[in-house]
mmCIF file of C-alpha atoms and ligand atoms in Angstrom:
data_model
loop_
_atom_site.group_PDB
_atom_site.id
_atom_site.type_symbol
_atom_site.label_atom_id
_atom_site.label_comp_id
_atom_site.label_asym_id
_atom_site.label_seq_id
_atom_site.Cartn_x
_atom_site.Cartn_y
_atom_site.Cartn_z
ATOM 1 C CA MET W 534 -3.600 -13.429 1.734
ATOM 2 C CA ILE W 535 0.131 -12.686 1.752
ATOM 3 C CA SER W 536 2.625 -15.407 2.591
ATOM 4 C CA PHE W 537 6.426 -15.225 2.620
ATOM 5 C CA GLN W 538 8.260 -18.534 2.920
ATOM 6 C CA ARG W 539 11.984 -18.143 3.635
ATOM 7 C CA VAL W 540 12.258 -15.275 1.205
ATOM 8 C CA SER W 541 15.638 -13.764 0.464
ATOM 9 C CA LYS W 542 16.416 -10.899 -1.860
ATOM 10 C CA ARG W 543 19.942 -10.200 -3.001
ATOM 11 C CA TYR W 544 20.571 -7.160 -5.163
ATOM 12 C CA ALA W 545 23.016 -7.346 -8.027
ATOM 13 C CA GLU W 546 25.961 -5.938 -6.125
ATOM 14 C CA GLY W 547 25.657 -8.693 -3.522
ATOM 15 C CA HIS W 548 23.733 -6.850 -0.856
ATOM 16 C CA ASP W 549 21.128 -8.984 0.981
ATOM 17 C CA ALA W 550 18.091 -6.768 1.464
ATOM 18 C CA LEU W 551 15.941 -9.638 2.837
ATOM 19 C CA ARG W 552 17.200 -12.827 4.516
ATOM 20 C CA GLU W 553 14.995 -15.884 4.980
ATOM 21 C CA VAL W 554 11.893 -13.864 5.790
ATOM 22 C CA SER W 555 8.769 -15.902 6.672
ATOM 23 C CA PHE W 556 5.327 -14.640 7.707
ATOM 24 C CA ASP W 557 1.637 -14.970 6.907
ATOM 25 C CA ILE W 558 -0.883 -12.170 6.676
ATOM 26 C CA ALA W 559 -4.512 -13.275 6.743
ATOM 27 C CA LYS W 560 -7.241 -11.698 4.645
ATOM 28 C CA ASP W 561 -8.726 -9.708 7.509
ATOM 29 C CA ASP W 562 -5.387 -8.491 8.918
ATOM 30 C CA LEU W 563 -4.021 -4.996 9.304
ATOM 31 C CA VAL W 564 -0.281 -5.307 9.908
ATOM 32 C CA PHE W 565 2.493 -2.793 10.488
ATOM 33 C CA LEU W 566 5.928 -3.292 9.014
ATOM 34 C CA THR W 567 8.660 -1.504 10.870
ATOM 35 C CA GLY W 568 12.448 -1.301 11.070
ATOM 36 C CA HIS W 569 15.210 1.232 10.524
ATOM 37 C CA SER W 570 15.893 2.841 7.193
ATOM 38 C CA GLY W 571 17.536 0.216 5.003
ATOM 39 C CA ALA W 572 16.013 -2.711 6.946
ATOM 40 C CA GLY W 573 14.224 -4.005 3.820
ATOM 41 C CA LYS W 574 10.667 -2.672 4.169
ATOM 42 C CA SER W 575 10.403 -1.235 0.668
ATOM 43 C CA THR W 576 12.036 -4.309 -0.813
ATOM 44 C CA LEU W 577 9.443 -6.517 0.875
ATOM 45 C CA MET W 578 6.622 -4.404 -0.562
ATOM 46 C CA ARG W 579 8.214 -4.381 -4.018
ATOM 47 C CA LEU W 580 8.196 -8.185 -4.005
ATOM 48 C CA ILE W 581 4.470 -8.242 -3.172
ATOM 49 C CA MET W 582 3.739 -5.855 -6.056
ATOM 50 C CA LEU W 583 6.023 -7.780 -8.418
ATOM 51 C CA MET W 584 8.155 -4.707 -8.963
ATOM 52 C CA ASP W 585 10.975 -7.084 -8.143
ATOM 53 C CA ARG W 586 11.385 -10.814 -7.589
ATOM 54 C CA ALA W 587 12.691 -12.910 -4.708
ATOM 55 C CA THR W 588 16.153 -14.424 -5.088
ATOM 56 C CA ARG W 589 15.172 -17.418 -2.954
ATOM 57 C CA GLY W 590 12.007 -18.609 -1.199
ATOM 58 C CA LYS W 591 8.360 -18.218 -2.078
ATOM 59 C CA VAL W 592 5.976 -15.284 -2.090
ATOM 60 C CA LEU W 593 2.285 -16.173 -2.300
ATOM 61 C CA VAL W 594 -0.485 -13.620 -2.779
ATOM 62 C CA ASP W 595 -4.053 -14.856 -2.513
ATOM 63 C CA GLY W 596 -2.782 -18.402 -2.909
ATOM 64 C CA VAL W 597 -0.807 -17.663 -6.076
ATOM 65 C CA ASP W 598 2.935 -18.338 -6.088
ATOM 66 C CA LEU W 599 4.298 -15.158 -7.635
ATOM 67 C CA ALA W 600 7.076 -17.148 -9.325
ATOM 68 C CA THR W 601 4.335 -18.497 -11.621
ATOM 69 C CA VAL W 602 3.173 -15.017 -12.631
ATOM 70 C CA GLY W 603 4.901 -13.982 -15.841
ATOM 71 C CA LYS W 604 5.367 -10.524 -17.330
ATOM 72 C CA ARG W 605 1.940 -10.574 -18.911
ATOM 73 C CA GLY W 606 0.306 -11.492 -15.605
ATOM 74 C CA ILE W 607 1.752 -8.508 -13.742
ATOM 75 C CA PRO W 608 -0.924 -5.888 -14.602
ATOM 76 C CA GLY W 609 -3.667 -8.289 -13.504
ATOM 77 C CA HIS W 610 -1.791 -9.017 -10.279
ATOM 78 C CA ARG W 611 -1.334 -5.301 -9.517
ATOM 79 C CA ARG W 612 -5.027 -4.591 -10.049
ATOM 80 C CA ASN W 613 -5.626 -6.392 -6.764
ATOM 81 C CA ILE W 614 -3.193 -4.169 -4.877
ATOM 82 C CA GLY W 615 -3.649 -0.509 -4.003
ATOM 83 C CA VAL W 616 -0.510 1.417 -3.115
ATOM 84 C CA VAL W 617 -0.127 4.569 -1.022
ATOM 85 C CA PHE W 618 3.147 6.540 -0.931
ATOM 86 C CA GLN W 619 4.497 9.051 1.552
ATOM 87 C CA ASN W 620 4.834 11.844 -0.983
ATOM 88 C CA HIS W 621 1.429 11.093 -2.562
ATOM 89 C CA GLN W 622 2.868 11.111 -6.099
ATOM 90 C CA LEU W 623 -0.100 13.158 -7.236
ATOM 91 C CA LEU W 624 -0.320 14.958 -10.575
ATOM 92 C CA PHE W 625 -0.241 18.538 -9.371
ATOM 93 C CA ASP W 626 -1.498 20.054 -12.630
ATOM 94 C CA ARG W 627 -4.696 17.980 -12.508
ATOM 95 C CA PRO W 628 -7.708 18.296 -10.212
ATOM 96 C CA VAL W 629 -8.487 15.756 -7.494
ATOM 97 C CA PHE W 630 -11.029 13.952 -9.670
ATOM 98 C CA ASP W 631 -8.488 13.262 -12.440
ATOM 99 C CA ASN W 632 -5.907 12.045 -9.941
ATOM 100 C CA VAL W 633 -8.277 9.523 -8.419
ATOM 101 C CA ALA W 634 -9.639 8.500 -11.824
ATOM 102 C CA LEU W 635 -6.196 7.714 -13.233
ATOM 103 C CA PRO W 636 -6.108 3.961 -12.476
ATOM 104 C CA LEU W 637 -9.639 3.559 -13.883
ATOM 105 C CA VAL W 638 -8.799 5.460 -17.056
ATOM 106 C CA ILE W 639 -5.745 3.256 -17.505
ATOM 107 C CA GLY W 640 -7.986 0.255 -16.852
ATOM 108 C CA GLY W 641 -10.306 1.326 -19.679
ATOM 109 C CA TYR W 642 -13.469 1.867 -17.635
ATOM 110 C CA ASP W 643 -16.256 3.811 -19.325
ATOM 111 C CA TYR W 644 -16.959 7.432 -18.486
ATOM 112 C CA ARG W 645 -20.003 6.839 -16.245
ATOM 113 C CA GLU W 646 -18.373 4.059 -14.288
ATOM 114 C CA VAL W 647 -15.278 6.238 -13.735
ATOM 115 C CA GLY W 648 -17.432 9.037 -12.319
ATOM 116 C CA ARG W 649 -19.360 6.681 -10.067
ATOM 117 C CA ARG W 650 -16.295 4.955 -8.686
ATOM 118 C CA VAL W 651 -14.253 8.135 -8.218
ATOM 119 C CA ARG W 652 -17.089 9.674 -6.201
ATOM 120 C CA ALA W 653 -17.489 6.510 -4.116
ATOM 121 C CA ALA W 654 -13.756 6.577 -3.322
ATOM 122 C CA LEU W 655 -13.725 10.309 -2.522
ATOM 123 C CA ASP W 656 -16.739 9.820 -0.311
ATOM 124 C CA LYS W 657 -14.925 7.127 1.682
ATOM 125 C CA VAL W 658 -11.998 9.449 2.429
ATOM 126 C CA GLY W 659 -14.265 12.437 3.144
ATOM 127 C CA LEU W 660 -13.265 14.519 0.112
ATOM 128 C CA LEU W 661 -16.390 14.451 -2.030
ATOM 129 C CA SER W 662 -16.606 18.256 -2.000
ATOM 130 C CA LYS W 663 -13.047 18.628 -3.300
ATOM 131 C CA GLU W 664 -13.258 16.782 -6.595
ATOM 132 C CA ARG W 665 -12.591 19.957 -8.652
ATOM 133 C CA ALA W 666 -9.854 21.263 -6.331
ATOM 134 C CA MET W 667 -6.223 21.306 -7.424
ATOM 135 C CA PRO W 668 -3.938 19.261 -5.140
ATOM 136 C CA LEU W 669 -1.760 22.258 -4.189
ATOM 137 C CA THR W 670 -4.776 24.001 -2.654
ATOM 138 C CA LEU W 671 -5.252 21.057 -0.258
ATOM 139 C CA SER W 672 -3.578 20.433 3.105
ATOM 140 C CA GLY W 673 -1.006 17.657 3.495
ATOM 141 C CA GLY W 674 -3.560 15.383 5.144
ATOM 142 C CA GLU W 675 -6.072 16.006 2.359
ATOM 143 C CA GLN W 676 -3.437 15.302 -0.289
ATOM 144 C CA GLN W 677 -2.665 12.026 1.428
ATOM 145 C CA ARG W 678 -6.383 11.175 1.441
ATOM 146 C CA VAL W 679 -6.476 11.809 -2.321
ATOM 147 C CA GLY W 680 -3.623 9.309 -2.611
ATOM 148 C CA ILE W 681 -5.632 6.801 -0.580
ATOM 149 C CA ALA W 682 -8.763 7.356 -2.700
ATOM 150 C CA ARG W 683 -6.684 6.676 -5.807
ATOM 151 C CA ALA W 684 -5.267 3.524 -4.207
ATOM 152 C CA VAL W 685 -8.724 2.091 -3.435
ATOM 153 C CA VAL W 686 -10.646 3.270 -6.503
ATOM 154 C CA CYS W 687 -10.191 -0.077 -8.269
ATOM 155 C CA ARG W 688 -11.422 -1.808 -5.081
ATOM 156 C CA PRO W 689 -8.223 -3.770 -4.454
ATOM 157 C CA ARG W 690 -8.156 -6.666 -2.026
ATOM 158 C CA ILE W 691 -4.786 -5.569 -0.622
ATOM 159 C CA LEU W 692 -3.650 -2.105 0.382
ATOM 160 C CA LEU W 693 0.081 -1.412 0.781
ATOM 161 C CA ALA W 694 1.255 1.857 2.298
ATOM 162 C CA ASP W 695 4.895 2.948 2.466
ATOM 163 C CA GLU W 696 5.382 5.565 5.232
ATOM 164 C CA PRO W 697 1.913 7.032 4.591
ATOM 165 C CA THR W 698 2.119 9.451 7.518
ATOM 166 C CA GLY W 699 5.764 10.457 7.131
ATOM 167 C CA ASN W 700 5.015 14.136 6.510
ATOM 168 C CA LEU W 701 1.987 14.528 8.760
ATOM 169 C CA ASP W 702 1.559 15.694 12.332
ATOM 170 C CA PRO W 703 0.342 13.178 14.950
ATOM 171 C CA GLU W 704 -3.323 14.130 14.731
ATOM 172 C CA LEU W 705 -3.484 13.842 10.946
ATOM 173 C CA SER W 706 -1.470 10.636 11.103
ATOM 174 C CA ALA W 707 -4.041 9.119 13.444
ATOM 175 C CA GLU W 708 -6.799 10.193 11.056
ATOM 176 C CA ILE W 709 -5.057 8.520 8.111
ATOM 177 C CA MET W 710 -4.596 5.343 10.171
ATOM 178 C CA ARG W 711 -8.322 5.332 10.976
ATOM 179 C CA LEU W 712 -9.007 5.373 7.244
ATOM 180 C CA PHE W 713 -6.828 2.305 6.781
ATOM 181 C CA GLU W 714 -8.697 0.638 9.647
ATOM 182 C CA ASP W 715 -11.996 1.448 7.908
ATOM 183 C CA PHE W 716 -10.855 -0.235 4.702
ATOM 184 C CA ASN W 717 -9.605 -3.180 6.710
ATOM 185 C CA GLN W 718 -13.045 -3.444 8.358
ATOM 186 C CA VAL W 719 -14.686 -3.981 4.971
ATOM 187 C CA GLY W 720 -12.342 -6.817 4.105
ATOM 188 C CA VAL W 721 -9.233 -5.198 2.630
ATOM 189 C CA THR W 722 -5.910 -6.689 3.768
ATOM 190 C CA VAL W 723 -3.664 -3.804 4.864
ATOM 191 C CA LEU W 724 0.123 -3.664 5.247
ATOM 192 C CA ILE W 725 1.635 -0.374 6.396
ATOM 193 C CA ALA W 726 5.381 0.312 6.510
ATOM 194 C CA SER W 727 6.072 2.956 9.123
ATOM 195 C CA HIS W 728 8.746 4.418 11.381
ATOM 196 C CA ASP W 729 6.193 6.011 13.646
ATOM 197 C CA LEU W 730 6.598 3.742 16.650
ATOM 198 C CA ALA W 731 4.511 5.934 18.963
ATOM 199 C CA LEU W 732 1.523 5.723 16.640
ATOM 200 C CA ILE W 733 2.017 2.037 15.856
ATOM 201 C CA SER W 734 2.182 0.924 19.469
ATOM 202 C CA ARG W 735 -0.950 2.880 20.327
ATOM 203 C CA LEU W 736 -2.976 1.160 17.609
ATOM 204 C CA ARG W 737 -2.357 -2.392 18.822
ATOM 205 C CA HIS W 738 -2.219 -4.152 15.494
ATOM 206 C CA ARG W 739 0.239 -6.855 14.654
ATOM 207 C CA ILE W 740 3.784 -5.652 14.000
ATOM 208 C CA LEU W 741 6.421 -7.196 11.754
ATOM 209 C CA THR W 742 9.900 -5.871 12.499
ATOM 210 C CA LEU W 743 12.792 -6.098 10.058
ATOM 211 C CA LYS W 744 16.400 -5.652 11.102
ATOM 212 C CA GLU W 745 19.080 -5.739 8.426
ATOM 213 C CA GLY W 746 16.827 -7.858 6.221
ATOM 214 C CA ARG W 747 15.833 -10.350 8.903
ATOM 215 C CA LEU W 748 12.409 -10.536 10.464
ATOM 216 C CA VAL W 749 13.067 -10.174 14.193
ATOM 217 C CA ASN W 750 9.458 -9.921 15.336
ATOM 218 C CA GLY W 751 6.039 -11.088 14.170
ATOM 219 C CA GLY W 752 7.012 -13.797 11.711
ATOM 220 C CA VAL W 753 6.804 -17.578 11.711
ATOM 221 C CA ALA W 754 9.716 -19.933 12.243
HETATM 222 P P1 LIG E 2027 13.766 0.293 3.825
HETATM 223 O O1 LIG E 2027 12.572 0.440 2.958
HETATM 224 O O2 LIG E 2027 13.504 -0.463 5.081
HETATM 225 O O3 LIG E 2027 14.460 1.584 4.090
HETATM 226 P P2 LIG E 2027 14.956 -0.969 1.501
HETATM 227 O O4 LIG E 2027 14.157 -2.154 1.187
HETATM 228 O O5 LIG E 2027 14.735 0.261 0.688
HETATM 229 O O6 LIG E 2027 14.814 -0.637 3.066
HETATM 230 O O7 LIG E 2027 16.496 -1.334 1.383
HETATM 231 C C1 LIG E 2027 17.067 -2.499 1.978
HETATM 232 C C2 LIG E 2027 18.529 -2.573 1.582
HETATM 233 O O8 LIG E 2027 18.643 -2.903 0.200
HETATM 234 C C3 LIG E 2027 19.307 -1.286 1.797
HETATM 235 O O9 LIG E 2027 20.603 -1.599 2.222
HETATM 236 C C4 LIG E 2027 19.319 -0.671 0.419
HETATM 237 O O10 LIG E 2027 20.466 0.130 0.248
HETATM 238 C C5 LIG E 2027 19.354 -1.887 -0.472
HETATM 239 N N1 LIG E 2027 18.680 -1.645 -1.768
HETATM 240 C C6 LIG E 2027 17.415 -1.237 -1.934
HETATM 241 N N2 LIG E 2027 17.089 -1.155 -3.240
HETATM 242 C C7 LIG E 2027 18.202 -1.535 -3.922
HETATM 243 C C8 LIG E 2027 18.526 -1.675 -5.306
HETATM 244 N N3 LIG E 2027 17.631 -1.412 -6.270
HETATM 245 N N4 LIG E 2027 19.779 -2.086 -5.615
HETATM 246 C C9 LIG E 2027 20.681 -2.352 -4.666
HETATM 247 N N5 LIG E 2027 20.436 -2.258 -3.345
HETATM 248 C C10 LIG E 2027 19.226 -1.846 -2.976
HETATM 249 P P1 LIG E 2028 -20.171 -0.563 -5.513
HETATM 250 O O1 LIG E 2028 -19.992 -1.908 -4.872
HETATM 251 O O2 LIG E 2028 -21.568 -0.331 -5.990
HETATM 252 O O3 LIG E 2028 -19.130 -0.241 -6.536
HETATM 253 P P2 LIG E 2028 -18.743 1.015 -3.545
HETATM 254 O O4 LIG E 2028 -17.583 1.146 -4.446
HETATM 255 O O5 LIG E 2028 -19.172 2.252 -2.798
HETATM 256 O O6 LIG E 2028 -20.027 0.516 -4.339
HETATM 257 O O7 LIG E 2028 -18.433 -0.152 -2.473
HETATM 258 C C1 LIG E 2028 -19.439 -0.899 -1.824
HETATM 259 C C2 LIG E 2028 -18.936 -1.421 -0.494
HETATM 260 O O8 LIG E 2028 -17.772 -2.219 -0.636
HETATM 261 C C3 LIG E 2028 -18.574 -0.316 0.468
HETATM 262 O O9 LIG E 2028 -19.177 -0.584 1.713
HETATM 263 C C4 LIG E 2028 -17.064 -0.378 0.554
HETATM 264 O O10 LIG E 2028 -16.633 0.130 1.784
HETATM 265 C C5 LIG E 2028 -16.802 -1.848 0.351
HETATM 266 N N1 LIG E 2028 -15.457 -2.240 -0.128
HETATM 267 C C6 LIG E 2028 -15.022 -3.536 -0.236
HETATM 268 N N2 LIG E 2028 -13.779 -3.586 -0.695
HETATM 269 C C7 LIG E 2028 -13.393 -2.327 -0.917
HETATM 270 C C8 LIG E 2028 -12.189 -1.724 -1.408
HETATM 271 N N3 LIG E 2028 -11.122 -2.438 -1.757
HETATM 272 N N4 LIG E 2028 -12.135 -0.391 -1.507
HETATM 273 C C9 LIG E 2028 -13.183 0.329 -1.157
HETATM 274 N N5 LIG E 2028 -14.328 -0.179 -0.692
HETATM 275 C C10 LIG E 2028 -14.459 -1.475 -0.561
#
């Protein structure tokens, strides 16, 4: 589903954020991406989302070489990818429902379909009773679950999470990880960037490790 073939990324000022990175993630995989701050994790995710482009090498998503996707193809490409951030990036002046509905409203879905899909997504993360709540009245774990509901509301085939448990205690972190495992069980490819080595090693999924832009574990030669 996601394939990197000797991918390098050099930023304008000459810094190599990724160096010859190669790996394959299959459709039914849940994979952790780890490495110190500055190792290149966010850069790798930005390339998958086409927020940035590789300097050298090939990135393929669902068989499509991203070099062939032009500006106009980017929204269609991103519709297949749900993204979860550490700080949720929720709209705090809008209730839970509106936050989760946002990608559908942008996508031009009709009113009834928005309601149906938002409730299906909230149900999956266990927040159906909170649709009218304002985000600030929710706990950190609940806010993160709103972020996950928003990420899956368009039913993406790939879910990317950048430090999704960074602000949560171990118990809530485990709960959030179980949610990702649930989505993975129904066929969503999941890639999670995380520093939380204790949690990652307990979960026994595949681990890709970046060190100064090089993949030092979990890749292919
Ligand atoms: P991580 O997510 O693992 O912390 P990043 O992918 O954010 O790592 O960063 C990898 C390296 O690339 C770092 O040295 C960072 O300073 C650099 N970098 C990231 N984004 C940019 C950018 N837009 N311009 C220049 N350098 C960047
Ligand atoms: P519908 O297919 O009628 O829109 P749902 O949105 O509730 O209904 O999803 C139906 C099934 O598809 C559920 O079992 C759900 O877990 C699964 N599913 C498959 N892919 C995804 C995805 N990307 N996000 C959420 N659910 C998904």
